[in-house]
């Protein structure tokens, strides 16, 4: 047996081997040492105290799913080795094809690995996040990193639904684009060519995929099982042989799988890197599934970004689109607000739409029309959603049918789902002749023939596992009916035998029993042995009883047990044939599932819009964004019953292209910025928006620089991360982009930060190749001077109401500039000691006093201006800003801003007529003057 174990272990390197021994899956040696602390089970040993002692642990096979889930969440692969004998196949709780050992007990039971489970290749509902896709991803690189010839191929496959996508990224930005796409897929497993350090270049370890570290977690933290949320799972990195990524081999593999002569029809003709990744991914999935082919994977789609609003990882995280920034949970995200879907398919579809909003106004309008119809027609919406609630996960049911792992209960769920589809289709017709409704109606094939096929053969309430009770309907198969009748008659005889024999022998305590060794028997106590007839044949002696058989009892036993074995075998044969017939209709079922998913997502958007008082936005190809009475959807949903202060927004491509937002801490600046982005995302998804009215000029990308983050493991400080994100925005934004910047420059000194923020705003204002629509929130009130200079910059402020020492944040955004941040008031609200708050006010008064001085140990002093224009270490001030209300020592005369002589000289220059030689001479003259002044 151990030789058998070592052979199977060697054939499946990198996987923990679940080795079936009777009613347990056992693990040995290093696998046992690794798994025991994760599964929180006892580590024991086989052959303890001998030279062949083997560390060992095990789990019951009937509850294996729970333990498998823990290992998979910890990032491990599991190979399942089942007992296989003859053809008496059965299906265990994991859906694997297994076989019972021969009753004779002679010889060793043969075992084979029937399936390899990895985080990216799961298809069982018990192990999958029902409302999320579970993508397996493959990546490969060709060409020199960072050069024009670099090509990165990536492919994603959700094995549980059959969704298959490939993408190719080229040029100097290939790596960045690939990282963003892979992060959007959020895979739990990534395949790559052995020798390419994919984990290093895909991203910084934790943030690239699901926001967790890809290394194996501390077993102590996993032992308790933890959360089942996919976001808490660990990314698994699976190196494959480099030849599997060869484009030629991969192309042939894909063509063979799809039954085509070329991949031109999939728009992959010149996409060698994408083809290499897709071919390797398909082969890996087939190998792990231990099937000849994945029949439910029927097509591959090339990923194009031109049709979608691009949302990079920073933007998705800062806007909290699918998970809360604080704890990584779904609650507190925009998805938690808009996902009111009735089916798991719809839940996955609305998440896909949220991460990939549309960019084409015409496509957006098609979705909007359906949502609008459902918002206006409450009766139809309720009827549709009620019918959708009776539809199970057709996508994943079809996958299990195609893989041969579907249970009788799975087929029953598929049958019941198909029975509900006619009502779903009828509700579509009630919305009128809308283009998208017509398309969904035609695509939603109710597959009546499949439904009737299942209904004829399967019982109304099928069992969870084949063989536990009758799954095939009586009257469908005559041979099966005869066997069932024979089994029933035998059992009826045996059930009546006890009373018959008691009467015949006079032994009132006589009983009929059964065990697996001797079969049926008659048992008499030793006190009644003198009454036992001579026709009884002694079979077993117990301490206080004797067990007997009779020729008649053995005859009926053979009838019953033989019939049950034949019934089980025949039911398996009929069920397998039924499953294969359904699998032949897999393409129709998957197309129907896709239509149901889209309709469910649209109905969810309509439900949210109707209940939330949302309005249909006008979406066009212009650049104007005009929102009246806009609200933050997530904040509003998290505070039911509390009034949310709505605000207006107006941006265009001309005089109102950049708005500087100033105001107090806790006033709502960040909320206002995110609110605009979320309204745009909802609008471009095709949904209604939380506003009184809205007009949205379609955006190609949304960029955000909101909040603080760092990556100390890679030597990236908070400020460096801020600058990297800002650089990405300035280098990639276009006039159709929406840019949201919050407190740029705050991670460094006041002068450094102010200088950077000022330069960033000027760049966004003046660079002809950028010019995006921008909201820029800041506490640098000096920046408001940029609006005074005219152009496309304007000021907005968050209003406050002061009453003595009290401050009320009104959360209302209005035109104008703020001159205070009320940070000390917020510090008081946060609970800082009163002495600290008092001293802070004292220091602030010194800063804002006539002399604008730094504080001393005894209070504010004058001298070097911390917020004024006095030079630091002889440096000429960058900005000349007069403090409000600053007076001279004279009567009531307003102080005039001073200007350094060098600045004045530079202002007088005519740069257009200045020659290089004159410029050099001028610099020499200014330097000589400065040296003379210093002397």
PDB file of C-alpha atoms in Angstrom, residues 569-842:
ATOM      1  CA  UNK A 569     -25.476  -0.456 -11.266  1.00  0.00           C
ATOM      2  CA  UNK A 570     -28.462   0.143 -13.541  1.00  0.00           C
ATOM      3  CA  UNK A 571     -29.282   3.500 -11.929  1.00  0.00           C
ATOM      4  CA  UNK A 572     -25.670   4.605 -12.451  1.00  0.00           C
ATOM      5  CA  UNK A 573     -25.855   3.558 -16.078  1.00  0.00           C
ATOM      6  CA  UNK A 574     -29.157   5.383 -16.707  1.00  0.00           C
ATOM      7  CA  UNK A 575     -27.989   8.479 -14.826  1.00  0.00           C
ATOM      8  CA  UNK A 576     -24.673   8.638 -16.709  1.00  0.00           C
ATOM      9  CA  UNK A 577     -26.551   8.369 -20.012  1.00  0.00           C
ATOM     10  CA  UNK A 578     -28.927  11.146 -18.931  1.00  0.00           C
ATOM     11  CA  UNK A 579     -26.014  13.354 -17.907  1.00  0.00           C
ATOM     12  CA  UNK A 580     -24.304  12.819 -21.274  1.00  0.00           C
ATOM     13  CA  UNK A 581     -27.488  13.729 -23.158  1.00  0.00           C
ATOM     14  CA  UNK A 582     -27.755  16.965 -21.187  1.00  0.00           C
ATOM     15  CA  UNK A 583     -24.071  17.732 -21.798  1.00  0.00           C
ATOM     16  CA  UNK A 584     -24.719  17.640 -25.543  1.00  0.00           C
ATOM     17  CA  UNK A 585     -26.953  20.683 -25.003  1.00  0.00           C
ATOM     18  CA  UNK A 586     -24.282  22.515 -23.011  1.00  0.00           C
ATOM     19  CA  UNK A 587     -23.908  25.377 -25.503  1.00  0.00           C
ATOM     20  CA  UNK A 588     -27.638  26.156 -25.375  1.00  0.00           C
ATOM     21  CA  UNK A 589     -27.678  26.013 -21.598  1.00  0.00           C
ATOM     22  CA  UNK A 590     -24.684  28.328 -21.244  1.00  0.00           C
ATOM     23  CA  UNK A 591     -26.157  30.850 -23.697  1.00  0.00           C
ATOM     24  CA  UNK A 592     -29.370  30.812 -21.677  1.00  0.00           C
ATOM     25  CA  UNK A 593     -27.415  31.257 -18.459  1.00  0.00           C
ATOM     26  CA  UNK A 594     -25.619  34.299 -19.907  1.00  0.00           C
ATOM     27  CA  UNK A 595     -28.936  35.909 -20.863  1.00  0.00           C
ATOM     28  CA  UNK A 596     -30.398  35.208 -17.421  1.00  0.00           C
ATOM     29  CA  UNK A 597     -27.318  36.706 -15.760  1.00  0.00           C
ATOM     30  CA  UNK A 598     -27.583  39.947 -17.761  1.00  0.00           C
ATOM     31  CA  UNK A 599     -31.322  40.269 -17.135  1.00  0.00           C
ATOM     32  CA  UNK A 600     -30.837  39.651 -13.422  1.00  0.00           C
ATOM     33  CA  UNK A 601     -28.157  42.366 -13.294  1.00  0.00           C
ATOM     34  CA  UNK A 602     -30.440  44.827 -15.102  1.00  0.00           C
ATOM     35  CA  UNK A 603     -33.311  44.014 -12.757  1.00  0.00           C
ATOM     36  CA  UNK A 604     -30.997  44.592  -9.797  1.00  0.00           C
ATOM     37  CA  UNK A 605     -29.987  48.022 -11.113  1.00  0.00           C
ATOM     38  CA  UNK A 606     -33.662  48.834 -11.581  1.00  0.00           C
ATOM     39  CA  UNK A 607     -34.547  47.697  -8.059  1.00  0.00           C
ATOM     40  CA  UNK A 608     -31.753  49.798  -6.546  1.00  0.00           C
ATOM     41  CA  UNK A 609     -32.694  52.802  -8.673  1.00  0.00           C
ATOM     42  CA  UNK A 610     -36.384  52.599  -7.817  1.00  0.00           C
ATOM     43  CA  UNK A 611     -35.947  52.097  -4.067  1.00  0.00           C
ATOM     44  CA  UNK A 612     -33.097  54.617  -3.771  1.00  0.00           C
ATOM     45  CA  UNK A 613     -34.803  57.450  -5.649  1.00  0.00           C
ATOM     46  CA  UNK A 614     -32.151  57.386  -8.375  1.00  0.00           C
ATOM     47  CA  UNK A 615     -32.644  59.098 -11.739  1.00  0.00           C
ATOM     48  CA  UNK A 616     -31.783  58.161 -15.298  1.00  0.00           C
ATOM     49  CA  UNK A 617     -28.728  60.146 -16.422  1.00  0.00           C
ATOM     50  CA  UNK A 618     -28.240  61.522 -19.902  1.00  0.00           C
ATOM     51  CA  UNK A 619     -25.033  59.899 -21.171  1.00  0.00           C
ATOM     52  CA  UNK A 620     -23.428  61.262 -24.341  1.00  0.00           C
ATOM     53  CA  UNK A 621     -20.109  61.578 -26.132  1.00  0.00           C
ATOM     54  CA  UNK A 622     -19.488  65.133 -24.928  1.00  0.00           C
ATOM     55  CA  UNK A 623     -17.159  66.206 -22.128  1.00  0.00           C
ATOM     56  CA  UNK A 624     -19.664  67.964 -19.896  1.00  0.00           C
ATOM     57  CA  UNK A 625     -20.477  66.501 -16.491  1.00  0.00           C
ATOM     58  CA  UNK A 626     -23.434  68.192 -14.847  1.00  0.00           C
ATOM     59  CA  UNK A 627     -24.952  66.723 -11.691  1.00  0.00           C
ATOM     60  CA  UNK A 628     -27.744  68.333  -9.743  1.00  0.00           C
ATOM     61  CA  UNK A 629     -28.329  67.135  -6.204  1.00  0.00           C
ATOM     62  CA  UNK A 630     -25.814  64.299  -6.344  1.00  0.00           C
ATOM     63  CA  UNK A 631     -25.405  61.889  -3.430  1.00  0.00           C
ATOM     64  CA  UNK A 632     -22.799  59.284  -2.420  1.00  0.00           C
ATOM     65  CA  UNK A 633     -24.551  55.902  -2.932  1.00  0.00           C
ATOM     66  CA  UNK A 634     -22.537  53.928  -0.375  1.00  0.00           C
ATOM     67  CA  UNK A 635     -22.519  56.527   2.405  1.00  0.00           C
ATOM     68  CA  UNK A 636     -26.245  57.070   1.930  1.00  0.00           C
ATOM     69  CA  UNK A 637     -26.934  53.322   2.122  1.00  0.00           C
ATOM     70  CA  UNK A 638     -24.790  52.883   5.245  1.00  0.00           C
ATOM     71  CA  UNK A 639     -26.714  55.610   7.097  1.00  0.00           C
ATOM     72  CA  UNK A 640     -30.389  54.784   6.510  1.00  0.00           C
ATOM     73  CA  UNK A 641     -32.741  57.293   8.028  1.00  0.00           C
ATOM     74  CA  UNK A 642     -30.106  60.021   8.208  1.00  0.00           C
ATOM     75  CA  UNK A 643     -30.336  62.865   5.706  1.00  0.00           C
ATOM     76  CA  UNK A 644     -27.554  63.059   3.134  1.00  0.00           C
ATOM     77  CA  UNK A 645     -26.674  66.574   1.982  1.00  0.00           C
ATOM     78  CA  UNK A 646     -26.808  66.560  -1.844  1.00  0.00           C
ATOM     79  CA  UNK A 647     -24.384  68.635  -3.898  1.00  0.00           C
ATOM     80  CA  UNK A 648     -24.088  69.850  -7.464  1.00  0.00           C
ATOM     81  CA  UNK A 649     -21.130  69.327  -9.785  1.00  0.00           C
ATOM     82  CA  UNK A 650     -20.311  70.974 -13.073  1.00  0.00           C
ATOM     83  CA  UNK A 651     -17.246  70.214 -15.183  1.00  0.00           C
ATOM     84  CA  UNK A 652     -16.598  70.754 -18.867  1.00  0.00           C
ATOM     85  CA  UNK A 653     -13.702  70.929 -21.302  1.00  0.00           C
ATOM     86  CA  UNK A 654     -13.297  74.687 -21.119  1.00  0.00           C
ATOM     87  CA  UNK A 655     -13.629  77.237 -18.311  1.00  0.00           C
ATOM     88  CA  UNK A 656     -14.870  74.705 -15.762  1.00  0.00           C
ATOM     89  CA  UNK A 657     -12.420  71.909 -16.389  1.00  0.00           C
ATOM     90  CA  UNK A 658     -10.583  72.000 -13.013  1.00  0.00           C
ATOM     91  CA  UNK A 659     -12.206  72.670  -9.657  1.00  0.00           C
ATOM     92  CA  UNK A 660     -10.129  73.248  -6.523  1.00  0.00           C
ATOM     93  CA  UNK A 661     -12.081  72.053  -3.478  1.00  0.00           C
ATOM     94  CA  UNK A 662     -11.079  73.603  -0.150  1.00  0.00           C
ATOM     95  CA  UNK A 663     -12.656  73.413   3.261  1.00  0.00           C
ATOM     96  CA  UNK A 664     -12.409  71.883   6.713  1.00  0.00           C
ATOM     97  CA  UNK A 665     -11.366  68.425   7.747  1.00  0.00           C
ATOM     98  CA  UNK A 666     -14.432  66.203   8.095  1.00  0.00           C
ATOM     99  CA  UNK A 667     -16.311  68.663   5.904  1.00  0.00           C
ATOM    100  CA  UNK A 668     -16.841  66.085   3.155  1.00  0.00           C
ATOM    101  CA  UNK A 669     -14.260  66.916   0.481  1.00  0.00           C
ATOM    102  CA  UNK A 670     -13.215  63.292  -0.052  1.00  0.00           C
ATOM    103  CA  UNK A 671     -16.839  62.171  -0.051  1.00  0.00           C
ATOM    104  CA  UNK A 672     -17.621  64.782  -2.700  1.00  0.00           C
ATOM    105  CA  UNK A 673     -14.780  63.555  -4.910  1.00  0.00           C
ATOM    106  CA  UNK A 674     -15.685  59.869  -4.603  1.00  0.00           C
ATOM    107  CA  UNK A 675     -19.353  60.674  -5.061  1.00  0.00           C
ATOM    108  CA  UNK A 676     -18.676  62.108  -8.514  1.00  0.00           C
ATOM    109  CA  UNK A 677     -16.651  59.064  -9.564  1.00  0.00           C
ATOM    110  CA  UNK A 678     -19.270  56.584  -8.343  1.00  0.00           C
ATOM    111  CA  UNK A 679     -22.039  58.449 -10.153  1.00  0.00           C
ATOM    112  CA  UNK A 680     -20.021  58.262 -13.380  1.00  0.00           C
ATOM    113  CA  UNK A 681     -19.362  54.539 -12.854  1.00  0.00           C
ATOM    114  CA  UNK A 682     -23.055  53.828 -12.237  1.00  0.00           C
ATOM    115  CA  UNK A 683     -24.056  55.863 -15.276  1.00  0.00           C
ATOM    116  CA  UNK A 684     -21.597  54.078 -17.568  1.00  0.00           C
ATOM    117  CA  UNK A 685     -22.730  50.692 -16.214  1.00  0.00           C
ATOM    118  CA  UNK A 686     -26.137  51.573 -17.624  1.00  0.00           C
ATOM    119  CA  UNK A 687     -27.793  52.192 -14.276  1.00  0.00           C
ATOM    120  CA  UNK A 688     -29.612  55.079 -12.667  1.00  0.00           C
ATOM    121  CA  UNK A 689     -27.676  57.457 -10.389  1.00  0.00           C
ATOM    122  CA  UNK A 690     -28.301  59.020  -6.956  1.00  0.00           C
ATOM    123  CA  UNK A 691     -29.065  62.556  -8.120  1.00  0.00           C
ATOM    124  CA  UNK A 692     -31.960  64.795  -9.031  1.00  0.00           C
ATOM    125  CA  UNK A 693     -30.624  64.987 -12.576  1.00  0.00           C
ATOM    126  CA  UNK A 694     -27.345  64.181 -14.313  1.00  0.00           C
ATOM    127  CA  UNK A 695     -25.632  64.572 -17.649  1.00  0.00           C
ATOM    128  CA  UNK A 696     -22.484  62.529 -18.077  1.00  0.00           C
ATOM    129  CA  UNK A 697     -19.990  62.982 -20.875  1.00  0.00           C
ATOM    130  CA  UNK A 698     -18.477  59.520 -21.226  1.00  0.00           C
ATOM    131  CA  UNK A 699     -15.093  59.066 -19.538  1.00  0.00           C
ATOM    132  CA  UNK A 700     -12.385  56.779 -20.904  1.00  0.00           C
ATOM    133  CA  UNK A 701     -10.622  56.425 -17.535  1.00  0.00           C
ATOM    134  CA  UNK A 702     -11.109  57.448 -13.931  1.00  0.00           C
ATOM    135  CA  UNK A 703      -7.982  58.241 -11.945  1.00  0.00           C
ATOM    136  CA  UNK A 704      -7.942  58.746  -8.184  1.00  0.00           C
ATOM    137  CA  UNK A 705      -5.269  59.801  -5.722  1.00  0.00           C
ATOM    138  CA  UNK A 706      -7.156  59.511  -2.470  1.00  0.00           C
ATOM    139  CA  UNK A 707      -5.877  58.295   0.885  1.00  0.00           C
ATOM    140  CA  UNK A 708      -2.471  57.235   2.173  1.00  0.00           C
ATOM    141  CA  UNK A 709      -0.697  53.952   1.502  1.00  0.00           C
ATOM    142  CA  UNK A 710       2.791  52.534   1.549  1.00  0.00           C
ATOM    143  CA  UNK A 711       4.743  49.373   0.843  1.00  0.00           C
ATOM    144  CA  UNK A 712       7.548  49.324   3.347  1.00  0.00           C
ATOM    145  CA  UNK A 713       8.611  45.818   2.317  1.00  0.00           C
ATOM    146  CA  UNK A 714       9.650  47.240  -1.045  1.00  0.00           C
ATOM    147  CA  UNK A 715      11.026  50.461   0.403  1.00  0.00           C
ATOM    148  CA  UNK A 716       8.095  52.581  -0.787  1.00  0.00           C
ATOM    149  CA  UNK A 717       7.082  55.251   1.706  1.00  0.00           C
ATOM    150  CA  UNK A 718       3.650  56.850   1.862  1.00  0.00           C
ATOM    151  CA  UNK A 719       4.884  59.935   0.025  1.00  0.00           C
ATOM    152  CA  UNK A 720       6.675  57.935  -2.663  1.00  0.00           C
ATOM    153  CA  UNK A 721       3.505  55.895  -3.238  1.00  0.00           C
ATOM    154  CA  UNK A 722       1.575  59.159  -3.519  1.00  0.00           C
ATOM    155  CA  UNK A 723       4.012  60.534  -6.061  1.00  0.00           C
ATOM    156  CA  UNK A 724       3.977  57.301  -8.093  1.00  0.00           C
ATOM    157  CA  UNK A 725       0.197  57.372  -8.285  1.00  0.00           C
ATOM    158  CA  UNK A 726       0.225  61.058  -9.235  1.00  0.00           C
ATOM    159  CA  UNK A 727       2.845  60.414 -11.919  1.00  0.00           C
ATOM    160  CA  UNK A 728       0.711  57.644 -13.416  1.00  0.00           C
ATOM    161  CA  UNK A 729      -2.217  60.048 -13.636  1.00  0.00           C
ATOM    162  CA  UNK A 730      -0.231  62.847 -15.295  1.00  0.00           C
ATOM    163  CA  UNK A 731       1.370  60.441 -17.766  1.00  0.00           C
ATOM    164  CA  UNK A 732      -1.817  58.618 -18.812  1.00  0.00           C
ATOM    165  CA  UNK A 733      -4.788  60.972 -18.478  1.00  0.00           C
ATOM    166  CA  UNK A 734      -6.540  62.327 -21.580  1.00  0.00           C
ATOM    167  CA  UNK A 735      -9.120  65.037 -22.171  1.00  0.00           C
ATOM    168  CA  UNK A 736     -11.839  62.380 -21.742  1.00  0.00           C
ATOM    169  CA  UNK A 737     -10.507  61.219 -18.369  1.00  0.00           C
ATOM    170  CA  UNK A 738     -11.902  62.095 -14.964  1.00  0.00           C
ATOM    171  CA  UNK A 739      -9.179  62.879 -12.401  1.00  0.00           C
ATOM    172  CA  UNK A 740      -9.794  63.058  -8.642  1.00  0.00           C
ATOM    173  CA  UNK A 741      -6.861  64.283  -6.551  1.00  0.00           C
ATOM    174  CA  UNK A 742      -7.074  64.570  -2.787  1.00  0.00           C
ATOM    175  CA  UNK A 743      -4.346  66.309  -0.801  1.00  0.00           C
ATOM    176  CA  UNK A 744      -1.503  65.905  -3.263  1.00  0.00           C
ATOM    177  CA  UNK A 745       1.782  66.884  -1.598  1.00  0.00           C
ATOM    178  CA  UNK A 746       0.717  66.384   1.996  1.00  0.00           C
ATOM    179  CA  UNK A 747       3.299  63.668   2.664  1.00  0.00           C
ATOM    180  CA  UNK A 748       6.262  66.076   2.722  1.00  0.00           C
ATOM    181  CA  UNK A 749       7.132  69.499   4.115  1.00  0.00           C
ATOM    182  CA  UNK A 750       4.741  72.398   3.643  1.00  0.00           C
ATOM    183  CA  UNK A 751       6.843  74.169   1.021  1.00  0.00           C
ATOM    184  CA  UNK A 752       7.670  70.997  -0.884  1.00  0.00           C
ATOM    185  CA  UNK A 753       4.065  69.860  -0.847  1.00  0.00           C
ATOM    186  CA  UNK A 754       2.690  73.230  -1.863  1.00  0.00           C
ATOM    187  CA  UNK A 755       5.176  73.519  -4.712  1.00  0.00           C
ATOM    188  CA  UNK A 756       4.297  70.062  -6.036  1.00  0.00           C
ATOM    189  CA  UNK A 757       0.557  70.632  -5.728  1.00  0.00           C
ATOM    190  CA  UNK A 758       0.837  73.999  -7.508  1.00  0.00           C
ATOM    191  CA  UNK A 759       2.862  72.471 -10.336  1.00  0.00           C
ATOM    192  CA  UNK A 760       0.445  69.558 -10.730  1.00  0.00           C
ATOM    193  CA  UNK A 761      -2.542  71.888 -11.098  1.00  0.00           C
ATOM    194  CA  UNK A 762      -0.669  74.038 -13.623  1.00  0.00           C
ATOM    195  CA  UNK A 763       0.270  70.937 -15.610  1.00  0.00           C
ATOM    196  CA  UNK A 764      -3.321  69.739 -15.699  1.00  0.00           C
ATOM    197  CA  UNK A 765      -4.402  73.218 -16.732  1.00  0.00           C
ATOM    198  CA  UNK A 766      -1.799  73.991 -19.380  1.00  0.00           C
ATOM    199  CA  UNK A 767      -0.592  70.748 -21.002  1.00  0.00           C
ATOM    200  CA  UNK A 768      -2.372  70.413 -24.332  1.00  0.00           C
ATOM    201  CA  UNK A 769      -2.084  66.606 -24.369  1.00  0.00           C
ATOM    202  CA  UNK A 770      -3.687  66.060 -20.957  1.00  0.00           C
ATOM    203  CA  UNK A 771      -6.480  68.514 -20.080  1.00  0.00           C
ATOM    204  CA  UNK A 772      -8.730  66.086 -18.111  1.00  0.00           C
ATOM    205  CA  UNK A 773     -11.794  67.029 -16.101  1.00  0.00           C
ATOM    206  CA  UNK A 774     -10.452  67.360 -12.554  1.00  0.00           C
ATOM    207  CA  UNK A 775     -11.530  67.765  -8.948  1.00  0.00           C
ATOM    208  CA  UNK A 776      -8.573  68.713  -6.738  1.00  0.00           C
ATOM    209  CA  UNK A 777      -9.209  68.737  -2.967  1.00  0.00           C
ATOM    210  CA  UNK A 778      -6.550  70.474  -0.883  1.00  0.00           C
ATOM    211  CA  UNK A 779      -5.717  72.181   2.396  1.00  0.00           C
ATOM    212  CA  UNK A 780      -3.174  74.395   0.628  1.00  0.00           C
ATOM    213  CA  UNK A 781      -5.352  77.481   0.494  1.00  0.00           C
ATOM    214  CA  UNK A 782      -2.650  79.240  -1.475  1.00  0.00           C
ATOM    215  CA  UNK A 783      -3.678  77.166  -4.510  1.00  0.00           C
ATOM    216  CA  UNK A 784      -6.920  79.111  -4.733  1.00  0.00           C
ATOM    217  CA  UNK A 785      -4.853  81.929  -6.242  1.00  0.00           C
ATOM    218  CA  UNK A 786      -4.663  79.816  -9.420  1.00  0.00           C
ATOM    219  CA  UNK A 787      -8.360  80.424  -9.970  1.00  0.00           C
ATOM    220  CA  UNK A 788      -7.741  84.179  -9.763  1.00  0.00           C
ATOM    221  CA  UNK A 789      -5.332  83.830 -12.698  1.00  0.00           C
ATOM    222  CA  UNK A 790      -8.270  82.760 -14.849  1.00  0.00           C
ATOM    223  CA  UNK A 791      -8.234  79.964 -17.394  1.00  0.00           C
ATOM    224  CA  UNK A 792      -9.955  76.658 -16.646  1.00  0.00           C
ATOM    225  CA  UNK A 793      -9.443  76.611 -12.855  1.00  0.00           C
ATOM    226  CA  UNK A 794     -12.268  77.437 -10.460  1.00  0.00           C
ATOM    227  CA  UNK A 795     -12.769  77.321  -6.689  1.00  0.00           C
ATOM    228  CA  UNK A 796     -15.251  75.318  -4.625  1.00  0.00           C
ATOM    229  CA  UNK A 797     -15.458  75.230  -0.852  1.00  0.00           C
ATOM    230  CA  UNK A 798     -17.196  73.082   1.730  1.00  0.00           C
ATOM    231  CA  UNK A 799     -19.370  75.376   3.838  1.00  0.00           C
ATOM    232  CA  UNK A 800     -19.197  75.615   7.643  1.00  0.00           C
ATOM    233  CA  UNK A 801     -21.163  77.559  10.209  1.00  0.00           C
ATOM    234  CA  UNK A 802     -19.343  79.088  13.166  1.00  0.00           C
ATOM    235  CA  UNK A 803     -20.997  80.071  16.410  1.00  0.00           C
ATOM    236  CA  UNK A 804     -18.399  81.242  18.883  1.00  0.00           C
ATOM    237  CA  UNK A 805     -16.061  78.291  19.508  1.00  0.00           C
ATOM    238  CA  UNK A 806     -18.486  75.831  17.949  1.00  0.00           C
ATOM    239  CA  UNK A 807     -18.230  74.763  14.318  1.00  0.00           C
ATOM    240  CA  UNK A 808     -20.953  73.007  12.348  1.00  0.00           C
ATOM    241  CA  UNK A 809     -19.946  71.195   9.165  1.00  0.00           C
ATOM    242  CA  UNK A 810     -22.710  71.780   6.643  1.00  0.00           C
ATOM    243  CA  UNK A 811     -21.327  69.304   4.049  1.00  0.00           C
ATOM    244  CA  UNK A 812     -22.534  71.693   1.364  1.00  0.00           C
ATOM    245  CA  UNK A 813     -20.248  72.449  -1.571  1.00  0.00           C
ATOM    246  CA  UNK A 814     -20.532  75.972  -2.956  1.00  0.00           C
ATOM    247  CA  UNK A 815     -18.516  78.323  -5.185  1.00  0.00           C
ATOM    248  CA  UNK A 816     -15.640  80.141  -3.511  1.00  0.00           C
ATOM    249  CA  UNK A 817     -12.443  79.472  -1.573  1.00  0.00           C
ATOM    250  CA  UNK A 818     -11.992  78.508   2.076  1.00  0.00           C
ATOM    251  CA  UNK A 819      -9.262  80.040   4.205  1.00  0.00           C
ATOM    252  CA  UNK A 820      -9.316  77.691   7.207  1.00  0.00           C
ATOM    253  CA  UNK A 821      -9.221  73.940   7.772  1.00  0.00           C
ATOM    254  CA  UNK A 822     -10.572  73.719  11.357  1.00  0.00           C
ATOM    255  CA  UNK A 823      -8.120  70.978  12.113  1.00  0.00           C
ATOM    256  CA  UNK A 824      -7.923  71.868  15.806  1.00  0.00           C
ATOM    257  CA  UNK A 825     -11.698  71.570  16.092  1.00  0.00           C
ATOM    258  CA  UNK A 826     -11.487  68.061  14.631  1.00  0.00           C
ATOM    259  CA  UNK A 827      -8.655  67.238  17.039  1.00  0.00           C
ATOM    260  CA  UNK A 828     -10.943  68.255  19.912  1.00  0.00           C
ATOM    261  CA  UNK A 829     -13.699  65.996  18.548  1.00  0.00           C
ATOM    262  CA  UNK A 830     -11.183  63.132  18.315  1.00  0.00           C
ATOM    263  CA  UNK A 831     -10.469  63.382  22.045  1.00  0.00           C
ATOM    264  CA  UNK A 832      -7.001  64.938  22.170  1.00  0.00           C
ATOM    265  CA  UNK A 833      -6.135  66.101  25.706  1.00  0.00           C
ATOM    266  CA  UNK A 834      -7.431  69.579  26.469  1.00  0.00           C
ATOM    267  CA  UNK A 835      -3.909  70.830  27.136  1.00  0.00           C
ATOM    268  CA  UNK A 836      -2.785  69.750  23.665  1.00  0.00           C
ATOM    269  CA  UNK A 837      -5.778  71.420  22.021  1.00  0.00           C
ATOM    270  CA  UNK A 838      -5.221  74.639  23.983  1.00  0.00           C
ATOM    271  CA  UNK A 839      -1.531  74.748  23.094  1.00  0.00           C
ATOM    272  CA  UNK A 840      -2.357  74.094  19.431  1.00  0.00           C
ATOM    273  CA  UNK A 841      -4.707  77.073  19.395  1.00  0.00           C
ATOM    274  CA  UNK A 842      -1.997  79.180  21.010  1.00  0.00           C
TER     275      UNK A 842
END
